[in-house]
């Protein structure tokens, strides 16, 4: 720790790192954006992303602030099951692989997940889905913006509002210039930075403290953290699986990528991305178990990972943590900005308000949407309203209700829009009731179960036979 | 049931080794796509 200020980094060094990152990413976004001539180029990178960039963007986008901040937090609270449970979220990416291949096959001209719900289930289900998507995307955007401010403040003492504003400005900047192409290219570099950084931190921690002494200390003073039958932790494990599936299966962040990857790349990219992601929460999570031994009792549980790394590795460790978490935040923030602005542009503006809009008009509107989303997110981040974990778990009630409507919608002709809409709406309500009456660790589970029951009933009673050709919507040329 | 030292160490070391391999895999794939002009 810095002896004068009490922070691992000085404010001026923290600010210098932010400014350097900002200049490099925005310049890179501008450079890549020169290839964007049409709205399809901007929103879907010309539907031509190769395997290497596709796998890296799948992995990097899923490594969010939650993987670097919340995985250690959950390990600190739930022990071994916290980190193992978190790593099970890789199932979301792995199981999305066959869905992504099918999405690409059924909707070669599609743009968003909203397109699929509208064409497959009709307007009523589309409205429910859009509300869920916007609540989730916005909750995640705000949590990422806040994480940027919290991180900078914890590591360097820089004012929360400056850090939060800086990361939003940087991500809005390069997404605005480069679109999905910039998002995916920066994700590749950010993926490398994140992985090398977490491996370095873990390696130095083991070298300094040793796994034996961490295990001994936890076993003596906090044995419940090593208990494989810790009930709340096991409940968390299942809840997290459904939460992860819901997040990925419904979100346009993942659908727009599936549609942007070239040819048959989608399946193997998501599969590899998931396998590469699987061990990361355990590597970031076990760090938290060293906290009691080091006498670290963080004021906010989501800062346990960075505080342990900064304590063990000193200033260099703090710089590495800073760069890793900043990259993790940026790789998710840019994806959300791009995917949510696509939803606003395509689903709400183009398909609902202005069907005759030209391609160049949509390209301009998409850029305005990114800017608008950035400004609204910034306004919501100003009061620092909730902790990262609270925002994250609240969203579980919403997204888990979409798992069965999405999967059955892609593979089953019988499920109708009425049942899909009811499953998403009532599933979400049940999840919220569970969240407020039982606890955050059952919200996604309850939401998914109720939604599955309604979808099952819908399948049993339906005589409908959906024609898959209806998903292959052709664009009318407009001037 | 408490997780023993061997299981705990194995879990952490295996995950650390797998994570350390990831950049090599990604860079190898990038090089392959770059040389065959398949990046975009």
XYZ file of C-alpha atoms in Angstrom, chain B residues 3-15:
13
model
C -12.281 -30.561 0.999
C -8.753 -31.851 1.625
C -5.484 -30.188 0.717
C -4.764 -32.541 -2.186
C -8.132 -31.949 -3.838
C -7.914 -28.198 -3.240
C -4.367 -27.940 -4.631
C -5.191 -30.114 -7.643
C -8.257 -28.020 -8.457
C -6.307 -24.755 -8.325
C -3.221 -26.024 -10.189
C -5.230 -27.697 -12.984
C -7.321 -24.564 -13.503
